[in-house]
Coordinates of C-alpha atoms in Angstrom, one line a residue:
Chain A
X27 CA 29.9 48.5 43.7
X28 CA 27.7 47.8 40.4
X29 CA 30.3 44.8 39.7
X30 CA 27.7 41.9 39.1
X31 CA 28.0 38.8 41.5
X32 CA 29.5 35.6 40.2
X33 CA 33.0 34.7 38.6
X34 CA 34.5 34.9 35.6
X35 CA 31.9 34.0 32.4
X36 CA 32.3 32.3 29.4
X37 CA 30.8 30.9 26.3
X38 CA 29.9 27.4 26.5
X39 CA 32.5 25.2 24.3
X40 CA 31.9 23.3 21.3
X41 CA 34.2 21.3 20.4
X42 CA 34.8 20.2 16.1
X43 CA 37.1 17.4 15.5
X44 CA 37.7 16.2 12.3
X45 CA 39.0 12.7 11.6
X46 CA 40.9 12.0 8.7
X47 CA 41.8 9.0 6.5
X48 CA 45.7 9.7 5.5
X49 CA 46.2 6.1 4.6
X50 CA 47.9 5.3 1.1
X51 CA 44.8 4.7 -0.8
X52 CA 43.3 8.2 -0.5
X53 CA 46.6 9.4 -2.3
X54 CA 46.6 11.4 -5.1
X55 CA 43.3 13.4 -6.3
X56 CA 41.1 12.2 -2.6
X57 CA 43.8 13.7 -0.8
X58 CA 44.2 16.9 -2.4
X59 CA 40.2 17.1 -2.5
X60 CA 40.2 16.7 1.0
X61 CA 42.7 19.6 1.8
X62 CA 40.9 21.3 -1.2
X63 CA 37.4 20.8 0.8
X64 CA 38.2 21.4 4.5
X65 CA 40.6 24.6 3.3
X66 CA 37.2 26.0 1.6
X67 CA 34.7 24.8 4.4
X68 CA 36.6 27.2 7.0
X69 CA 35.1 30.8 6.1
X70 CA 31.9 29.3 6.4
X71 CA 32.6 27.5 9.8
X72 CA 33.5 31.4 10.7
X73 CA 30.2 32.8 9.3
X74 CA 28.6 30.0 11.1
X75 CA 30.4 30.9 14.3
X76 CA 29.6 34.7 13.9
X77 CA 25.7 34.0 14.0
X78 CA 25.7 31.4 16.9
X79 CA 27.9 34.1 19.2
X80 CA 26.8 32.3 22.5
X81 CA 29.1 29.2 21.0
X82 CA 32.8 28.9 21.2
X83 CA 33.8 26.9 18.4
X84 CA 37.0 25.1 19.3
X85 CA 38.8 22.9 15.9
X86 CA 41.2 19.7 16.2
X87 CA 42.2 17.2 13.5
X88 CA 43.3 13.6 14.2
X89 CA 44.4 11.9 11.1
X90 CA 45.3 8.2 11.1
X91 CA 47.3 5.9 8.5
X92 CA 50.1 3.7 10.0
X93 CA 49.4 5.5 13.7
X94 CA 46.9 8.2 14.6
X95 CA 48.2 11.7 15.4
X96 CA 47.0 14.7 16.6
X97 CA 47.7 17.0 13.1
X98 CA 46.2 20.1 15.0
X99 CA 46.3 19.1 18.6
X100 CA 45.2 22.7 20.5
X101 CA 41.4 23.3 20.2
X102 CA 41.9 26.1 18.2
X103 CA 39.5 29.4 18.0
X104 CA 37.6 28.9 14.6
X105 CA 38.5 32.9 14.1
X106 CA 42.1 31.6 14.2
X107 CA 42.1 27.9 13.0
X108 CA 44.3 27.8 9.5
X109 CA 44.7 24.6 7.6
X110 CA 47.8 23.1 6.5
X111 CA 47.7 20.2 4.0
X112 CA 48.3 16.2 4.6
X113 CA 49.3 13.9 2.8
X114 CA 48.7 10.4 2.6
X115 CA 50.4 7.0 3.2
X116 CA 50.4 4.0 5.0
X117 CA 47.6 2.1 7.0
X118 CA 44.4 3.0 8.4
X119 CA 44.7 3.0 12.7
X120 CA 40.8 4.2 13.3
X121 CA 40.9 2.6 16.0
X122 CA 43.3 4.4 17.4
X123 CA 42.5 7.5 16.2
X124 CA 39.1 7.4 18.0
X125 CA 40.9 6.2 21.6
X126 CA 42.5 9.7 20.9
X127 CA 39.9 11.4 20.6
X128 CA 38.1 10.1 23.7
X129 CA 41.4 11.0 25.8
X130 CA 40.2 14.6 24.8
X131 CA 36.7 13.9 26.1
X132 CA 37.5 13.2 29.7
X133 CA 36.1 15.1 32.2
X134 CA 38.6 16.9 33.0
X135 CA 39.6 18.5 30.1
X136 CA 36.0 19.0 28.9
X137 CA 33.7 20.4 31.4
X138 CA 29.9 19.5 32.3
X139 CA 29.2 22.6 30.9
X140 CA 30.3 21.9 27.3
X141 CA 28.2 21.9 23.7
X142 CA 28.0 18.5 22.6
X143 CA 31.0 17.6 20.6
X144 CA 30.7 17.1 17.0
X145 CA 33.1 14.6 15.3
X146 CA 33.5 14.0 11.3
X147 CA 34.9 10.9 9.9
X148 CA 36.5 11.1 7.0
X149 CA 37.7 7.7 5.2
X150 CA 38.2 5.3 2.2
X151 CA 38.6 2.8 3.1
X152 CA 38.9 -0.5 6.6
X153 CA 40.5 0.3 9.3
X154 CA 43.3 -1.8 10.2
X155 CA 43.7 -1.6 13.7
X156 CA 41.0 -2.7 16.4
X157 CA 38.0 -0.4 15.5
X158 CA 35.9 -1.9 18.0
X159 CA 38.1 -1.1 21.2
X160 CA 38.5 2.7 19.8
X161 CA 35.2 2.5 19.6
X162 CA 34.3 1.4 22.8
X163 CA 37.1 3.5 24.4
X164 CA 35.2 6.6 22.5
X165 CA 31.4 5.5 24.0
X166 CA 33.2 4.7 27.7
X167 CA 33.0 8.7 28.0
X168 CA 30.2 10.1 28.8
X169 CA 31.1 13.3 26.2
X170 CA 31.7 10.7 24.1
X171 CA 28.3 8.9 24.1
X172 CA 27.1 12.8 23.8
X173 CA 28.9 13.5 20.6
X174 CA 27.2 14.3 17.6
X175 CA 28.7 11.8 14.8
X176 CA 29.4 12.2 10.8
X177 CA 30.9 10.2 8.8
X178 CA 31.4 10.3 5.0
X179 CA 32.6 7.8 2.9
X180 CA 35.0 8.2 0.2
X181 CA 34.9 6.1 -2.7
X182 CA 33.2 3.2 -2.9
X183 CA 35.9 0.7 -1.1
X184 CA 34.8 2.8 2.2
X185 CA 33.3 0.1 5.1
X186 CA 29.7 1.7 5.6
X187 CA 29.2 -0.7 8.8
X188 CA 32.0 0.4 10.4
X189 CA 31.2 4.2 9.7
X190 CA 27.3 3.5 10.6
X191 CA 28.8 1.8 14.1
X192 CA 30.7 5.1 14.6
X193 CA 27.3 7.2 14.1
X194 CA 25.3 5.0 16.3
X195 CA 22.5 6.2 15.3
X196 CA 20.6 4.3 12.4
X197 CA 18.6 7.8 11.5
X198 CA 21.9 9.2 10.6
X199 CA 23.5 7.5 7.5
X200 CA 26.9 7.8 6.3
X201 CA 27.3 10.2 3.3
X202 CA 28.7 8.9 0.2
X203 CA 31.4 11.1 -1.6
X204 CA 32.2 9.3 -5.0
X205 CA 33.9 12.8 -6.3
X206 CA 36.1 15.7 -5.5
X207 CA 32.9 17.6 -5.9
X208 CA 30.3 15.7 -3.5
X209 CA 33.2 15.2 -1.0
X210 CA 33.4 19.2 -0.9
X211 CA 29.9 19.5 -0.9
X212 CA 29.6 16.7 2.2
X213 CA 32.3 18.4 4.5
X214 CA 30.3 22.2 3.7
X215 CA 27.2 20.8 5.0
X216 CA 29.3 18.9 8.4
X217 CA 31.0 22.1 8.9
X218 CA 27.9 24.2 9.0
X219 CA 24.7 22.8 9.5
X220 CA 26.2 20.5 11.8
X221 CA 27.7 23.4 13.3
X222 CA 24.7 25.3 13.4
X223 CA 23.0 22.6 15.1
X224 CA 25.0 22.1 17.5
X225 CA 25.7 25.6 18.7
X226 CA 21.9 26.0 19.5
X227 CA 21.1 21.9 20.7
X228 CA 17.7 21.2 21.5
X229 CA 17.0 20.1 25.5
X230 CA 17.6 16.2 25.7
X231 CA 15.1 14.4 27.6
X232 CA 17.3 11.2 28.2
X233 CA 20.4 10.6 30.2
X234 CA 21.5 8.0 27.1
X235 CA 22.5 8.1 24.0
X236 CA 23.6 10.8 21.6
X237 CA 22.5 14.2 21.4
X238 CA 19.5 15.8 19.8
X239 CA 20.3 16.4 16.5
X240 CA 17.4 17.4 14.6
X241 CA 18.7 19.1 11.0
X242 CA 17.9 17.6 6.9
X243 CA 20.8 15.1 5.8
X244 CA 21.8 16.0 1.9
X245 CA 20.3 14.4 -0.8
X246 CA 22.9 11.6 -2.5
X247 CA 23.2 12.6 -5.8
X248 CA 26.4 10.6 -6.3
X249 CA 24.8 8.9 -9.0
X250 CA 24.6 11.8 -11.1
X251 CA 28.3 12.6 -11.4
X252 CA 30.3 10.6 -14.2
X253 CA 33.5 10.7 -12.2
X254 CA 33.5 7.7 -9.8
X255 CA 36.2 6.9 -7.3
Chain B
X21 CA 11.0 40.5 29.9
X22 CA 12.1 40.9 33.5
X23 CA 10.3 41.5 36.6
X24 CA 11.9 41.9 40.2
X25 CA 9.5 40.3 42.9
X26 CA 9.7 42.8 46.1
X27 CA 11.2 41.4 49.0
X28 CA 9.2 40.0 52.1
X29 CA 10.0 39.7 55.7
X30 CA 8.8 37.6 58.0
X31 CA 8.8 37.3 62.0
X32 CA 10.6 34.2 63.6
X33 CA 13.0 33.5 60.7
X34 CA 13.5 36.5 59.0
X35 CA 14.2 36.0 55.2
X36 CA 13.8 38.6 52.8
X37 CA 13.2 37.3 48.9
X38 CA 14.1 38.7 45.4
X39 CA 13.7 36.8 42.3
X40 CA 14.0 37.8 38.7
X41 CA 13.8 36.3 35.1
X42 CA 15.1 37.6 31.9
X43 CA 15.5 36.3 28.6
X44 CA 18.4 34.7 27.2
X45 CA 20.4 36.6 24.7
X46 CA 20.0 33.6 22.3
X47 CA 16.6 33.6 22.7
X48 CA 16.1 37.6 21.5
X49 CA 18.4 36.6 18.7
X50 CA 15.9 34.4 17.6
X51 CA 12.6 36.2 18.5
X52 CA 11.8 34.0 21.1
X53 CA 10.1 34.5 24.6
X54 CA 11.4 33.4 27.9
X55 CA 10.6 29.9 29.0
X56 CA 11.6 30.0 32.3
X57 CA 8.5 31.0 34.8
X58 CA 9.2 31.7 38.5
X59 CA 6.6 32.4 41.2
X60 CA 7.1 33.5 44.9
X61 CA 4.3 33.5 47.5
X62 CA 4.2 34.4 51.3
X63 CA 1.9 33.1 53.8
X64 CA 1.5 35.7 55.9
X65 CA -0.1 34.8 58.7
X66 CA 2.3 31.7 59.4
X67 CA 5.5 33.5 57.9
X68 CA 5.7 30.3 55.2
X69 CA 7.6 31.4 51.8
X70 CA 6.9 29.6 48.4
X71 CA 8.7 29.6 45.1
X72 CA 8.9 27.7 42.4
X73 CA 10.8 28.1 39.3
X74 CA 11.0 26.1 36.0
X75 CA 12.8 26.1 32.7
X76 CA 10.8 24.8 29.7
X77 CA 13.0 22.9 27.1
X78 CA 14.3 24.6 24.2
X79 CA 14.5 23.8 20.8
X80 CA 12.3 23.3 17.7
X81 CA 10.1 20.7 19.4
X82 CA 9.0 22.1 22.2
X83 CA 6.9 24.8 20.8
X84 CA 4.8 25.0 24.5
X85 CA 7.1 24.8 27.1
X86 CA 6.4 28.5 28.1
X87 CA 3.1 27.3 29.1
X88 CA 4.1 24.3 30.3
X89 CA 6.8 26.1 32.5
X90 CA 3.9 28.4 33.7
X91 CA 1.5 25.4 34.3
X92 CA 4.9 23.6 36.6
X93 CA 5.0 26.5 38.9
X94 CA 1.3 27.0 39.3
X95 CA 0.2 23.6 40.0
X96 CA 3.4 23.6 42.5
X97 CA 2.4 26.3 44.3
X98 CA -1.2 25.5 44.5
X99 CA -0.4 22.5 45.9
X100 CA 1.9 24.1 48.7
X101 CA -1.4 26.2 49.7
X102 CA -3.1 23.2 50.1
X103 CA -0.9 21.7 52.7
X104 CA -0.9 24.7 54.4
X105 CA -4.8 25.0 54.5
X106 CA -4.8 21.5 55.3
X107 CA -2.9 22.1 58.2
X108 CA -3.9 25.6 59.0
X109 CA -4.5 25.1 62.8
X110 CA -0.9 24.0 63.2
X111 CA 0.8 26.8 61.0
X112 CA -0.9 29.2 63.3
X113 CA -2.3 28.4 67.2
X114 CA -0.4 24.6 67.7
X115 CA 3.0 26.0 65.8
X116 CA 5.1 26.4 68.5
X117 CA 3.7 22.9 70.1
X118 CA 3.1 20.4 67.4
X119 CA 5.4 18.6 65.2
X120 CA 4.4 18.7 61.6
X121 CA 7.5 17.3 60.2
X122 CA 5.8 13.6 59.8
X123 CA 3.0 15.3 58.1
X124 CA 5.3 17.4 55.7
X125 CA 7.2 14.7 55.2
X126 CA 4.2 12.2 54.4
X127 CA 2.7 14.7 51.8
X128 CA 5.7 15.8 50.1
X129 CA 7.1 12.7 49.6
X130 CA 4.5 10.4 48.9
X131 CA 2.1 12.9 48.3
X132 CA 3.0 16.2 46.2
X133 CA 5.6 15.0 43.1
X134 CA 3.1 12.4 42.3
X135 CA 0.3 14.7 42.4
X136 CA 2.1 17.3 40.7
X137 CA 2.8 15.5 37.8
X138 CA -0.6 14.1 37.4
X139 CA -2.8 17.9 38.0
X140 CA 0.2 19.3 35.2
X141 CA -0.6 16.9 32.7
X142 CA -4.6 17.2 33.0
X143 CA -4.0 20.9 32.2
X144 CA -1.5 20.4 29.3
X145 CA -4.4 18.3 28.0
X146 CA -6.8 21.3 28.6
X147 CA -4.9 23.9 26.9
X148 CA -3.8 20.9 24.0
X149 CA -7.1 20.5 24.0
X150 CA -8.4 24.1 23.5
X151 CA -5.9 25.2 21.1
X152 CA -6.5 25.4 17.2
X153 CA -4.1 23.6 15.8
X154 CA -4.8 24.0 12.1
X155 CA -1.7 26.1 11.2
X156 CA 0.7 24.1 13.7
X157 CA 2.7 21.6 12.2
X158 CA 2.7 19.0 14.6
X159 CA 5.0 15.7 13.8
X160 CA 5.4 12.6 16.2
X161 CA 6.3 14.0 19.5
X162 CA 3.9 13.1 22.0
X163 CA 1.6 16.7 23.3
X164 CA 3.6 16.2 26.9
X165 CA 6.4 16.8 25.2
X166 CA 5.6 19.8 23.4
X167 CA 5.5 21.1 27.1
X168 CA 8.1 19.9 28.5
X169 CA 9.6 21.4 31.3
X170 CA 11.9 20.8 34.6
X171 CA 10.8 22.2 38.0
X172 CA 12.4 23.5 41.2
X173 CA 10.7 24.4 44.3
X174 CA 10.8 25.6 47.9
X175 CA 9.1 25.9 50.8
X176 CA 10.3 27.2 53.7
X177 CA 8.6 27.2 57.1
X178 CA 10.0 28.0 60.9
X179 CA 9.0 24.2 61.1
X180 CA 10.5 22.2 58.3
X181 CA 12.1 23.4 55.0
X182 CA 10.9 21.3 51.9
X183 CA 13.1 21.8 48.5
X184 CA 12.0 19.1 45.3
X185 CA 13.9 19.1 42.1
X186 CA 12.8 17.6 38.5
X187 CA 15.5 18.2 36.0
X188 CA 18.3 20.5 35.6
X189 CA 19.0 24.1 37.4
X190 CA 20.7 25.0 40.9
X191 CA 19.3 25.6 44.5
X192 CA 22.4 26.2 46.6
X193 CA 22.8 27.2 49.9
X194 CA 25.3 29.2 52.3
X195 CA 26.3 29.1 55.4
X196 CA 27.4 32.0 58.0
X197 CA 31.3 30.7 57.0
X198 CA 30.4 31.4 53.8
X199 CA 30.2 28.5 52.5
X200 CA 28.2 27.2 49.5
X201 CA 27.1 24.0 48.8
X202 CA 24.3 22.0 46.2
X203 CA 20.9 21.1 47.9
X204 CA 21.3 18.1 45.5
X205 CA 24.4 16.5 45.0
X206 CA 24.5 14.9 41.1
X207 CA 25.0 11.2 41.9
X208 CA 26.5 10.8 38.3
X209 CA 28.7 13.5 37.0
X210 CA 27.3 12.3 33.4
X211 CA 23.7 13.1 34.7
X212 CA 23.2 16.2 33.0
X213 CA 25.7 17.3 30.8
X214 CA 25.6 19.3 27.6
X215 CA 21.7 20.2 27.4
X216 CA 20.5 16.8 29.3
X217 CA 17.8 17.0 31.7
X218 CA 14.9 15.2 33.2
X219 CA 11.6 16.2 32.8
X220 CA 7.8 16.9 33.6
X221 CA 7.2 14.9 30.4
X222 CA 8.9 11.8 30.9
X223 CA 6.6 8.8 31.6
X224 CA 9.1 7.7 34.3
X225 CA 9.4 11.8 35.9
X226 CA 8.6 10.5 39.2
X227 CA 11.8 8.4 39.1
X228 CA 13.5 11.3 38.9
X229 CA 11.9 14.0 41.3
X230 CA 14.4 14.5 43.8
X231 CA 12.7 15.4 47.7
X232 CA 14.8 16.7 50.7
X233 CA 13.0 17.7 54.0
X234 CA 15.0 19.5 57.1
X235 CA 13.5 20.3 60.5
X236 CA 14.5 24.1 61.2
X237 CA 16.4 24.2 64.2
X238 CA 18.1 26.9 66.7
X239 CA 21.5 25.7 64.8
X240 CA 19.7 27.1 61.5
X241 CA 22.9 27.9 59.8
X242 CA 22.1 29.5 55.9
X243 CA 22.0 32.5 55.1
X244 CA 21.5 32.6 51.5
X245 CA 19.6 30.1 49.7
X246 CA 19.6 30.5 45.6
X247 CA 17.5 28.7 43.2
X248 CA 17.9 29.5 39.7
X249 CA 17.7 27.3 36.1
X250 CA 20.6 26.1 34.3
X251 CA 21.2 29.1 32.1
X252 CA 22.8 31.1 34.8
X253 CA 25.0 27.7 35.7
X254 CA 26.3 27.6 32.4
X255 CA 27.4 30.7 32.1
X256 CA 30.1 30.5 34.3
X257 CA 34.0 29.1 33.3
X258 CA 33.1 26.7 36.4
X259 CA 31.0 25.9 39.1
X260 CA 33.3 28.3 41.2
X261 CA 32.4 31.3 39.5
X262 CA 28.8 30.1 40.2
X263 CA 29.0 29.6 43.8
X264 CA 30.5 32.8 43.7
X265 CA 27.1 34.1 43.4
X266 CA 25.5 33.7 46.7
X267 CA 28.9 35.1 48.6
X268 CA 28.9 38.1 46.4
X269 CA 25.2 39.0 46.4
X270 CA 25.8 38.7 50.6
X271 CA 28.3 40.7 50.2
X272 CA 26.9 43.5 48.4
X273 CA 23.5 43.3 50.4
X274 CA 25.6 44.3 53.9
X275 CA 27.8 47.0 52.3
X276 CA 24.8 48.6 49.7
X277 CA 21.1 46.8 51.2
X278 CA 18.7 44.8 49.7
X279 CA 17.2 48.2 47.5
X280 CA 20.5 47.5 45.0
X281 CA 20.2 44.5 44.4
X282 CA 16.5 45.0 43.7
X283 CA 17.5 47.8 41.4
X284 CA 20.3 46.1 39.8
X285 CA 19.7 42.2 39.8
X286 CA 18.0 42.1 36.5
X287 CA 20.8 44.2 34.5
X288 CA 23.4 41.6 36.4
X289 CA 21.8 38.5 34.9
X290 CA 21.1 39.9 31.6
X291 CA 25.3 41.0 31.6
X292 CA 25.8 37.2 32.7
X293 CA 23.5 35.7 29.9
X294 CA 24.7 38.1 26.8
X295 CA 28.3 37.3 28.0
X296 CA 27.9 33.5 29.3
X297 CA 25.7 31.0 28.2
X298 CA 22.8 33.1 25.7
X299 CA 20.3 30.7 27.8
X300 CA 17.5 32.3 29.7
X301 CA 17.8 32.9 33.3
X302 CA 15.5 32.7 36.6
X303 CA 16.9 33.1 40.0
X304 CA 15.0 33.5 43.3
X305 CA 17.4 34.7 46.7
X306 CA 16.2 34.2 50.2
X307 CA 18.5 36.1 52.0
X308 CA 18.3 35.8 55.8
X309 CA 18.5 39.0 58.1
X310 CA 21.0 39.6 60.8

């Protein structure tokens, strides 16, 4: 027999969620721009994917307004993962849309032998619930702690100290998305460099804190772009 | 690059070793060379085998952990022959009379990790030292780092079998019943995860150098014992398919010998690596006759 030994193998899992702001205030043109946006970063995620081939790329989406929600709750195959639009309404539950994500982080279902997550924040705005104890609920897990955090900020009403406490990491900064156009731009580069990143980490020397991340942040060129939200 | 180390017998316990190393289909993507390094000795004369295999960090940033890998495994080794030479007389005429296990135990626990750490960073600031650096673009990570590299090792004796650990990888063992367990439990289940590992480099590495020390008894029950780094680990859906390893390769060495696995084992782990986990892989198999 020239079967070789061992079990069955597999790609090691990376795991994207994105994290969206659905409360009322992003209605109208943030909204759409966000569909618009995530809808046009997915053939790249693929590209991405199709030069990192020793990365499964697995999508979810949580949104939050007045509760959180899974909108795409199966970690979905990047090859296979279509978008379908929200809308927006109500308040914004953070909080409770990062306690659902660290349910998702457990150990069971991830495994030890996992990519380091990568979660984006999208929002406009404060959350309303208890951001803290999602928080905390989010770094209680050690996958958690291991994530590699985004955030971007829509508008200018967006809390930047809660979205830097959801980095936790004072050498990443929130990006500021003032415009349909930026905000595009922003969720290109978090679903591909980040991506890219991620698939390939870097060894990390410490048992603490978040993961190696080592890749250029975009330049904020908000202030060259008449339209302001 | 791979390379198949030819097997060895010896006379009281009679283990027979293969090893190999290949590089990680990631790594080829990228142009880059293996940083795994593995080397195997056998003392002859008092049937004693040696290995020791390390994994040097990937990533930008660590632009010498090839050499520092190969610096891990030489200065282990070399420090192996020195215990041996120390205690030459009782490897060969007092073996059979003398107890050695207090001595083992004394050096390689109080003696060799610290030791170890201390000879590899004197020649990572030799070669630092004697490299031109014009053209490198070096930023803010300290030269031990640009090195870095974890480190597993073995010695087994008809006395005392020693096995030390520094970072990630695998040395697992089996039994006659077949069954496989860790050399090293993790304590922590968040101890290494995702790419985490301890390392050569780390100011506090000593901390983290995990010793175990057996006398060999009549009741000497393994019959395989793996060690191999992380890459061929994470290439498996679970640790199950993992610890599959060992019963299979016993499997296949009573039904086809130890010549196909020699002539195979390289092909198997580059299979694994292209399908699984991309990462590099070194393995080194005792496999005990009966």
């Amino acid at each position: 027999m020239n079967k070789r030994p061992g079990g069955e193998i597999a790609k090691r899992e990376l795991h994207f969620f994105w994290l969206l702001d659905c409360s009322g205030s992003m209605e109208g043109e943030k909204i759409q721009a966000l569909n618009y946006a995530i809808r046009e970063a997915i053939p790249l995620m693929r590209s991405e994917a199709e030069n990192n081939p020793y990365a499964k790329v697995l999508v979810r989406c949580v949104t939050f307004s007045d509760t959180a929600k899974w909108h795409i709750a199966v970690p979905t195959e990047i090859e296979k993962f279509e978008w379908s639009d929200i809308n927006a309404s109500g308040q914004t539950t953070m909080g409770k849309a990062l306690e659902l994500v660290a349910e998702q982080l457990k150990i069971p279902p991830m495994t030890e032998r996992a990519l380091p997550p990568v979660l984006v924040l999208i929002s406009d705005g404060q959350p309303t619930d208890d951001f803290n104890s999602g928080l905390n609920t989010l770094n209680s897990q050690p996958w958690g702690k291991k994530s590699i955090r985004i955030a971007i900020a829509i508008g200018e009403d967006a809390d930047y100290d809660v979205l830097q406490k959801f980095i936790g990491n004072a050498e990443i900064k929130p990006l500021r998305a003032n415009n349909a156009d930026i905000l595009v731009k922003h969720i290109k580069w978090a679903s591909t460099a980040v991506l890219k990143a991620a698939s390939s980490p870097a060894t990390n020397l410490t048992s603490e804190g978040n993961s190696n991340l080592n890749i250029p942040v975009p330049v904020d060129d908000n202030d060259n772009n008449d339209e302001i939200w | 690059m791979t390379m198949i180390i030819m097997m060895k017998s010896g006379n009281s316990m009679k283990l027979q070793f293969i090893g190999s190393s290949i590089t990680g289909g990631s790594h080829i993507i990228k142009n880059k060379q293996n940083q795994d390094n593995m080397k195997y000795k056998y003392i002859d004369f008092a049937n004693i085998h040696l290995l020791s295999i390390a994994d040097g960090h990937g990533g930008d940033f660590y632009i010498f952990s090839d050499v520092g890998s190969e610096i891990a495994t030489c200065v282990s080794i070399e420090l192996m022959e020195e215990f041996i030479e120390a205690y030459y007389f009782y490897f060969t005429y007092y073996s059979q009379q003398i107890d050695i296990c207090d001595e083992a135990l004394d050096f390689f626990q109080n003696y060799y990790p610290k030791e170890l750490i201390s000879r590899w960073k004197n020649k990572v600031d030799h070669h630092f030292a004697s490299i031109n650096k014009t053209d490198l673009k070096l930023s803010d990570i300290p030269t031990y780092q640009l090195y870095g590299s974890t480190l597993i090792t073995i010695f087994i004796s008809d006395l005392f079998i020693f096995f030390g650990q520094l970072g990630d990888g695998n040395i697992v063992r089996m039994n006659k019943n077949l069954k496989v367990y860790e050399v090293f439990e993790k304590n922590k289940i968040c101890e290494f995860i995702g790419n985490d590992t301890y390392s050569l480099c780390l100011d506090n590495a000593l901390e983290y150098f995990n010793i175990k020390i057996e006398k060999v008894t009549d009741t000497f029950e393994d019959i395989i014992i793996m060690a191999s780094t992380d890459g061929y680990f994470n290439s498996f859906i679970n640790k199950d398919g993992f610890y599959q390893v060992p019963i299979d390769i016993y499997q296949i060495y009573k039904e086809n010998g130890l010549q196909f696995i020699i002539e195979n084992l390289d092909e198997w782990l580059i299979e694994t690596s292209l399908e699984g986990s991309g990462d590099d892989i070194t393995t080194g198999i005792f496999i005990r006759e009966v």
